[in-house]
XYZ file of C-alpha atoms in Angstrom:
96
model
C 0.000 0.000 0.000
C 1.457 3.331 -1.029
C -0.126 5.872 1.285
C 1.472 9.043 2.576
C 2.560 9.069 6.217
C 3.268 11.942 8.546
C 6.695 10.524 9.433
C 8.878 7.866 7.839
C 11.619 6.055 9.756
C 14.222 3.906 7.987
C 16.589 2.006 10.266
C 19.278 -0.314 8.925
C 17.559 -0.734 5.571
C 20.492 0.499 3.481
C 23.298 -1.222 5.399
C 23.375 -4.534 3.519
C 24.485 -4.023 -0.076
C 26.009 -7.476 -0.760
C 29.100 -5.955 -2.409
C 27.181 -3.871 -4.949
C 29.415 -1.020 -6.148
C 29.254 1.838 -3.609
C 28.457 4.473 -6.232
C 25.609 2.391 -7.662
C 24.288 1.624 -4.163
C 24.473 5.301 -3.199
C 22.412 6.213 -6.255
C 19.831 3.599 -5.259
C 19.732 4.887 -1.665
C 19.247 8.503 -2.762
C 16.526 7.522 -5.213
C 14.732 5.580 -2.489
C 15.072 8.457 -0.014
C 13.582 10.844 -2.598
C 10.609 8.525 -3.062
C 10.128 8.172 0.692
C 10.372 11.939 1.126
C 7.615 12.441 -1.432
C 5.355 10.248 0.736
C 6.308 11.876 4.078
C 4.084 14.775 5.134
C 6.129 15.999 8.111
C 9.522 14.316 8.213
C 11.866 11.467 7.378
C 14.615 9.911 9.492
C 17.188 7.329 8.447
C 20.475 5.940 9.684
C 23.568 4.632 7.927
C 26.831 2.992 8.889
C 29.601 5.594 9.134
C 32.274 5.502 6.447
C 34.789 6.636 9.094
C 34.330 3.306 10.918
C 37.698 1.551 11.039
C 36.472 -2.078 10.891
C 34.369 -2.186 7.743
C 32.848 -5.554 6.906
C 32.379 -6.888 3.389
C 28.823 -6.729 2.090
C 27.919 -3.666 4.139
C 27.530 -0.093 2.921
C 29.364 2.627 4.852
C 28.287 6.145 3.925
C 29.795 9.602 4.184
C 27.502 11.686 6.401
C 28.421 14.996 4.739
C 27.466 13.647 1.321
C 24.034 12.636 2.603
C 23.498 15.913 4.457
C 24.174 17.738 1.176
C 21.793 15.421 -0.681
C 19.059 15.835 1.930
C 19.339 19.614 1.707
C 18.186 19.281 -1.920
C 14.951 17.882 -0.458
C 14.528 20.350 2.423
C 16.603 23.019 4.172
C 15.562 21.490 7.524
C 18.220 18.772 7.933
C 19.763 17.594 11.205
C 22.699 15.193 11.454
C 23.132 13.238 14.682
C 26.481 11.482 14.903
C 27.401 11.795 18.561
C 26.171 8.469 19.900
C 28.065 5.295 20.724
C 27.332 3.248 17.591
C 29.458 3.528 14.424
C 26.624 5.085 12.489
C 24.821 8.368 12.090
C 21.206 9.483 11.725
C 19.668 12.221 9.613
C 16.314 13.869 10.269
C 14.657 15.820 7.460
C 11.673 18.044 8.223
C 9.255 20.016 6.111
């Protein structure tokens, strides 16, 4: 069912890329985020593994937070990056 929601939360969905090329996977992620944003009335939040993480495992996608902040600002100027918690990941909140 494709119905709009007030808020969309995506947690861990983009982490497993099974060794797909990072550039190709990043394009897929951004396309999916754009689609989700179009269906989110108030906001969208998602998390990603941090590319700065020293022990990167094969088959997982590690993303550059700054790149995704820049991308998200093409969707809305209301973007917040949270990267100050214990896990080797970060979260972005986008609001309308």
